[in-house]
Tab-separated table of C-alpha atoms in Angstrom:
chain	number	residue	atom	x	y	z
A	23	UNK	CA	0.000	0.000	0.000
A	24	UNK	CA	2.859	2.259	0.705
A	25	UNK	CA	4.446	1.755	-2.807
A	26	UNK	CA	0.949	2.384	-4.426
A	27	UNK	CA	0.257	5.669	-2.152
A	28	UNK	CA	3.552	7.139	-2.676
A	29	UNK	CA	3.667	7.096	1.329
A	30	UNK	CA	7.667	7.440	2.916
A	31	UNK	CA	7.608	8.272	6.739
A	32	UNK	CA	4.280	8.615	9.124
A	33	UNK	CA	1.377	7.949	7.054
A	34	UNK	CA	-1.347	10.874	7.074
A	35	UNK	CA	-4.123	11.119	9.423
A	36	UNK	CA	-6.697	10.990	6.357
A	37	UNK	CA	-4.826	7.455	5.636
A	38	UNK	CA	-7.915	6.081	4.599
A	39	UNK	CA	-9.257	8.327	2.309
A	40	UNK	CA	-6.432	8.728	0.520
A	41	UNK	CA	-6.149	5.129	-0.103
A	42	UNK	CA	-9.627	4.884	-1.210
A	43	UNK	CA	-9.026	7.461	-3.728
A	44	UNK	CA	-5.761	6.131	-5.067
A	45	UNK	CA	-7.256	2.550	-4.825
A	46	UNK	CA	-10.537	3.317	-6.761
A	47	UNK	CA	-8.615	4.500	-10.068
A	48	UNK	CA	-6.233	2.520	-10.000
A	49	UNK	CA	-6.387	-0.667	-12.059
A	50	UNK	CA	-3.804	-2.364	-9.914
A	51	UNK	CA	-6.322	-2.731	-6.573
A	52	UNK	CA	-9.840	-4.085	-6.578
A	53	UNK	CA	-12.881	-4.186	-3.982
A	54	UNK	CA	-13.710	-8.337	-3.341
A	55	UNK	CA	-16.331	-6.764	-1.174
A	56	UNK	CA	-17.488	-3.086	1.211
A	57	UNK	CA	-15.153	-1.820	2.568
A	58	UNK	CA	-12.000	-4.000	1.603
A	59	UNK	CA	-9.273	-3.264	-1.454
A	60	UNK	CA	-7.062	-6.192	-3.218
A	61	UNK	CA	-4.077	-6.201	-4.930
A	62	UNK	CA	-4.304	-7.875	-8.553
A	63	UNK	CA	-0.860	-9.507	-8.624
A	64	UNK	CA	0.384	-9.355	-12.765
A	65	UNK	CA	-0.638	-12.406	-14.624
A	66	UNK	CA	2.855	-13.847	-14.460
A	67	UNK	CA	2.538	-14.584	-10.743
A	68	UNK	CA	0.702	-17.512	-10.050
A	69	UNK	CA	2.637	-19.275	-13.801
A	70	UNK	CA	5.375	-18.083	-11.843
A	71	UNK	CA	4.890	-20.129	-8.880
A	72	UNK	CA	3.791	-23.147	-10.839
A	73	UNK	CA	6.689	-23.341	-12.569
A	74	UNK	CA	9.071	-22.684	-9.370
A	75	UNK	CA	10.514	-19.317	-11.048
A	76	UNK	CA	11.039	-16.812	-8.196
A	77	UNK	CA	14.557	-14.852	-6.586
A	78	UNK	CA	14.478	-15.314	-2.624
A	79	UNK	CA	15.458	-12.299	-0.885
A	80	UNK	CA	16.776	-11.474	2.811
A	81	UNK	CA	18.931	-8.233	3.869
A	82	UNK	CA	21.009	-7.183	6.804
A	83	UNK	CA	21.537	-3.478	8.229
A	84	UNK	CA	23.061	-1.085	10.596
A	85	UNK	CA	20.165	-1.137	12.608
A	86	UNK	CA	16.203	-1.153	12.787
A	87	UNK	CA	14.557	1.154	10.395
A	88	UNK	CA	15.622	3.230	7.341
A	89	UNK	CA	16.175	5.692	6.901
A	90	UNK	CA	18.595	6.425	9.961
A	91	UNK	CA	19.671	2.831	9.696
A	92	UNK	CA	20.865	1.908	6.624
A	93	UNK	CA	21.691	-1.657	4.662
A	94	UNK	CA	24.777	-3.404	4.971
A	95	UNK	CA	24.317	-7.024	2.911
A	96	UNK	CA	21.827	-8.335	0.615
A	97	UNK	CA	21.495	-11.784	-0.414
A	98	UNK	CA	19.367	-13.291	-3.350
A	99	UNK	CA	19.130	-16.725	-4.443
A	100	UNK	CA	17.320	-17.391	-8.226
A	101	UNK	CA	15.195	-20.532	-8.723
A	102	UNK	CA	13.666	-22.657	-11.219
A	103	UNK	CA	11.871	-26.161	-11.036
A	104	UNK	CA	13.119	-25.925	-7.224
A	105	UNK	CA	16.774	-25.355	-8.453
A	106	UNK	CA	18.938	-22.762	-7.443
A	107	UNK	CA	20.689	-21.376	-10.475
A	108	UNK	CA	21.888	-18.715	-9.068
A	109	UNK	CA	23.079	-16.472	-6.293
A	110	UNK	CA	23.432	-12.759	-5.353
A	111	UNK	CA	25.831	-11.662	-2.266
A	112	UNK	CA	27.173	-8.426	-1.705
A	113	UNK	CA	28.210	-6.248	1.764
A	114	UNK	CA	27.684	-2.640	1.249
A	115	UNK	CA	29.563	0.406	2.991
A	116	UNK	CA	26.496	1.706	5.584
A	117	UNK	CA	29.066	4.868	5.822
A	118	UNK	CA	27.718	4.995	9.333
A	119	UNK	CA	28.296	2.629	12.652
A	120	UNK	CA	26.752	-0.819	12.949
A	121	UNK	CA	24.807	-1.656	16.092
A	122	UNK	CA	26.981	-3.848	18.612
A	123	UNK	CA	23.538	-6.143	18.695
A	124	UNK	CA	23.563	-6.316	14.827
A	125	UNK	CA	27.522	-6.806	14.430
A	126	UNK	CA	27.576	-9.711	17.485
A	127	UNK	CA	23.894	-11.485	15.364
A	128	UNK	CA	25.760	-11.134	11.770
A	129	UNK	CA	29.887	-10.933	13.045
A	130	UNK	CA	30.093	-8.103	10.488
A	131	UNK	CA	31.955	-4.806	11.639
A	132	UNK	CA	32.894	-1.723	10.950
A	133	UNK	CA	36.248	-2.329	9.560
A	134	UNK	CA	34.937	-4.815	7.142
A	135	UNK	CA	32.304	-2.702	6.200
A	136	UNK	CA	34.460	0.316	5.141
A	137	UNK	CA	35.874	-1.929	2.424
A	138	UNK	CA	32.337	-2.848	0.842
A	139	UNK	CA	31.037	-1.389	-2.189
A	140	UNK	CA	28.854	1.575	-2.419
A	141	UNK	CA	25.234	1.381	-1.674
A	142	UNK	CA	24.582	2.794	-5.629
A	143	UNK	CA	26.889	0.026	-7.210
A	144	UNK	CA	25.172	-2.740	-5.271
A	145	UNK	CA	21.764	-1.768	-5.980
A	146	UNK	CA	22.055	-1.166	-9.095
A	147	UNK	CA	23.380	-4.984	-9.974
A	148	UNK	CA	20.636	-6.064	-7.271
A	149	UNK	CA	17.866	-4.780	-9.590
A	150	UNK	CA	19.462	-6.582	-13.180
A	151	UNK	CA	19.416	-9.620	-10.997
A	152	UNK	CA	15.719	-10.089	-10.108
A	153	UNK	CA	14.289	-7.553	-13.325
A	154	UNK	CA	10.746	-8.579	-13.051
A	155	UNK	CA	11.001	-11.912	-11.042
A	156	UNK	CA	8.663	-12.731	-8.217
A	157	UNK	CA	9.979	-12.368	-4.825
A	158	UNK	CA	10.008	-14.577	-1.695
A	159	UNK	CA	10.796	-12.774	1.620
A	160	UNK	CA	9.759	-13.537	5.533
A	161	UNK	CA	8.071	-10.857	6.957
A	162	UNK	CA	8.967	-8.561	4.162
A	163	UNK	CA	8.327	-5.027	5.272
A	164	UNK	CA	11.036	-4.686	7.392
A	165	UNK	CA	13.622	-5.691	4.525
A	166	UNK	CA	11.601	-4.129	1.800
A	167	UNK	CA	11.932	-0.599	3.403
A	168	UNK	CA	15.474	-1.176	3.343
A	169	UNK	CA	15.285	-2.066	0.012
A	170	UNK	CA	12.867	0.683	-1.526
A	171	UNK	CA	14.443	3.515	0.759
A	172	UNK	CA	17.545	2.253	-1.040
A	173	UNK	CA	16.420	2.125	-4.692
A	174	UNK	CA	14.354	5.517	-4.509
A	175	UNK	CA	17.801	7.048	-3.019
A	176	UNK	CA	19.563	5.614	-5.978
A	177	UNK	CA	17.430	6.161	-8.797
A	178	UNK	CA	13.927	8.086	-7.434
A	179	UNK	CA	11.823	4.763	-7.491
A	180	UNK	CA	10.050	2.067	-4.987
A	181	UNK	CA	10.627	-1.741	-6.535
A	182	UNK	CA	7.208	-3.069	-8.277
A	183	UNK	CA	8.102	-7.050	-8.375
A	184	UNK	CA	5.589	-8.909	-6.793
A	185	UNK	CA	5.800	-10.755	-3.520
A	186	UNK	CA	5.237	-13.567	-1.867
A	187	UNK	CA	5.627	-13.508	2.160
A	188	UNK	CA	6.243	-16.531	4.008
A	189	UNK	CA	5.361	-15.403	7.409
A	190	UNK	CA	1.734	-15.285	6.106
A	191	UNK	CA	1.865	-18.551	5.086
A	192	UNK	CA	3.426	-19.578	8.045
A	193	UNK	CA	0.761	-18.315	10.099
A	194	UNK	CA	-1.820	-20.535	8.298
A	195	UNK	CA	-0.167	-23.498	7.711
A	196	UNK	CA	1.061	-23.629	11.133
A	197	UNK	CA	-1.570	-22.632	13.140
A	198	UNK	CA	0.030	-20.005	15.300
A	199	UNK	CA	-0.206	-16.069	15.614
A	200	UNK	CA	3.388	-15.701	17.119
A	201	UNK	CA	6.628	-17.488	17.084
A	202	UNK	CA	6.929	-16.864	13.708
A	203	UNK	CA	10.373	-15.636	13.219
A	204	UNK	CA	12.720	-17.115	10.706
A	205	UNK	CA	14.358	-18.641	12.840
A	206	UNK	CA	11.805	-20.054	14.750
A	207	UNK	CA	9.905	-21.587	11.583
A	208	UNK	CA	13.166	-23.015	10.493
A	209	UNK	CA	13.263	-24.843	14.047
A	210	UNK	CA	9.431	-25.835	13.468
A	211	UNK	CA	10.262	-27.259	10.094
A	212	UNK	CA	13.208	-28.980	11.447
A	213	UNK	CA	15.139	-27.049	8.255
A	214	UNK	CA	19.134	-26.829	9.355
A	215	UNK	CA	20.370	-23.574	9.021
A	216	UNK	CA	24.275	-22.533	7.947
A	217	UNK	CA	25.060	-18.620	8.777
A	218	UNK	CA	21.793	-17.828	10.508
A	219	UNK	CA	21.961	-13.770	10.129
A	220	UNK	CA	23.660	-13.575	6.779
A	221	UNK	CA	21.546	-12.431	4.309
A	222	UNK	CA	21.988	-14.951	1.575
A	223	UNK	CA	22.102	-18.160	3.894
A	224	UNK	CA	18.511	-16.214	5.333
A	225	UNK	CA	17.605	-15.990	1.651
A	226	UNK	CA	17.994	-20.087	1.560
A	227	UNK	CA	15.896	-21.047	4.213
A	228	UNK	CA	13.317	-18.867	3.345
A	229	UNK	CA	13.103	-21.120	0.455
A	230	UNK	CA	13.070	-24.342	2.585
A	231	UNK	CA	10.472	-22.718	3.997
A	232	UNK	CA	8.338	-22.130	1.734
A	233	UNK	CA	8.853	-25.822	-0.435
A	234	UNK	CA	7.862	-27.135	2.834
A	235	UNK	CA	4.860	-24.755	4.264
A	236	UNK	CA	2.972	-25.350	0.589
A	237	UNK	CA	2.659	-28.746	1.203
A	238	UNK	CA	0.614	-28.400	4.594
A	239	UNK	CA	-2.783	-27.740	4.725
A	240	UNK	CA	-4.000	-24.644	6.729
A	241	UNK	CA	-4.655	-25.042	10.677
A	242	UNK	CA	-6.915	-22.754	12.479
A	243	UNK	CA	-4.586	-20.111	14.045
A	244	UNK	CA	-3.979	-19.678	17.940
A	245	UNK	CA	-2.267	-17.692	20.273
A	246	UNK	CA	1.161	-18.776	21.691
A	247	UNK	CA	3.519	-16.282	23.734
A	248	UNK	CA	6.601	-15.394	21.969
A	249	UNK	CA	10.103	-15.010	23.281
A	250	UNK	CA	11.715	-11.605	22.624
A	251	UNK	CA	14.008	-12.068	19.620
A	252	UNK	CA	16.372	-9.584	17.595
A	253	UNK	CA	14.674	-8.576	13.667
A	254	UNK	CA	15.319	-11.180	11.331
């Protein structure tokens, strides 16, 4: 909704009526019934899906939220019939601290940092690798903030690829309102991780995920405390 509003920062008070007047005329969104708006995803989604072609997609940063905090790694792994064929890894140069909480998760630094490339050169090969590809994320707000903050920096645009978000599936084929972290729903799906915290190992068991949450038929979802637990 953000991307179709134009929206960066604290959403207006009038949230709502602007979105009903964007939504309404544009072809994009559609009413299933009163008082609700869909998104038409493009025709090439769901042959997409069927026919395994998607980029997974997981990022690590300075911090919590652009834009003070800014991207240091994205990862990207490109699939077809279930096959990686290939992957995307680069760190970037946050010019700016990392968080001690962020550097101890990932064991990146500052140091290393200062010798990544430029937030402009990574982006820019980031965007020839998934051109119009559907894209799998958990949870992906958080990372796709990063992401679009990023590309409208770089070149004055928001990405437009579809998206498909595990934690939403996760929710319904598991059953469960929280403990739905990554890492968590690797646990549950008894998926062994390598490099939990680097973005394109994250990218990976997304996937695993996802291959395995498809196959399981929805539960009826209930509430289960959740331990505190640093962003994904």
């Amino acid at each position: 909704m953000r991307k179709a509003l134009n929206l960066r920062g604290r959403p207006p008070k009038n949230i709502a009526e602007v979105a009903v007047e964007v939504f309404s005329v544009n072809q994009d969104f559609y009413q299933p019934e009163e008082g609700f708006w869909a998104y038409k995803f493009p025709s090439h989604f769901d042959d997409a899906l069927k026919k395994e072609h998607f980029v997974a997609v997981d990022i690590e940063a300075t911090g919590g939220k652009p834009p003070v905090e800014k991207m240091v790694e994205i990862g990207a792994a490109k699939y077809r019939n279930c096959n990686e064929i290939d992957e995307f890894s680069f760190l970037i140069n946050p010019e700016k601290p990392i968080q001690p909480f962020v550097a101890k998760m990932t064991g990146l630094d500052d140091t290393l940092l200062a010798k990544a490339h430029s937030l402009e050169w990574v982006m820019e090969k980031f965007l020839d690798f998934i051109k119009d590809e559907v894209l799998i994320l958990h949870d992906p707000f958080p990372d796709m903030s990063f992401i679009d903050e990023a590309s409208m920096s770089c070149f004055g645009g928001v990405l437009i690829n579809p998206i498909l978000d595990t934690l939403t599936m996760a929710k319904k084929k598991l059953g469960l309102h929280a403990g739905l972290s990554l890492n968590k729903i690797a646990d549950r799906l008894e998926i062994v991780q390598n490099d939990h915290h680097r973005a394109l190992s994250d990218a990976r068991t997304t996937v695993k995920a996802y291959f395995k949450l498809r196959e399981m038929d929805d539960l009826p979802v209930v509430e289960e405390e959740d331990e505190e637990e640093p962003s994904e």
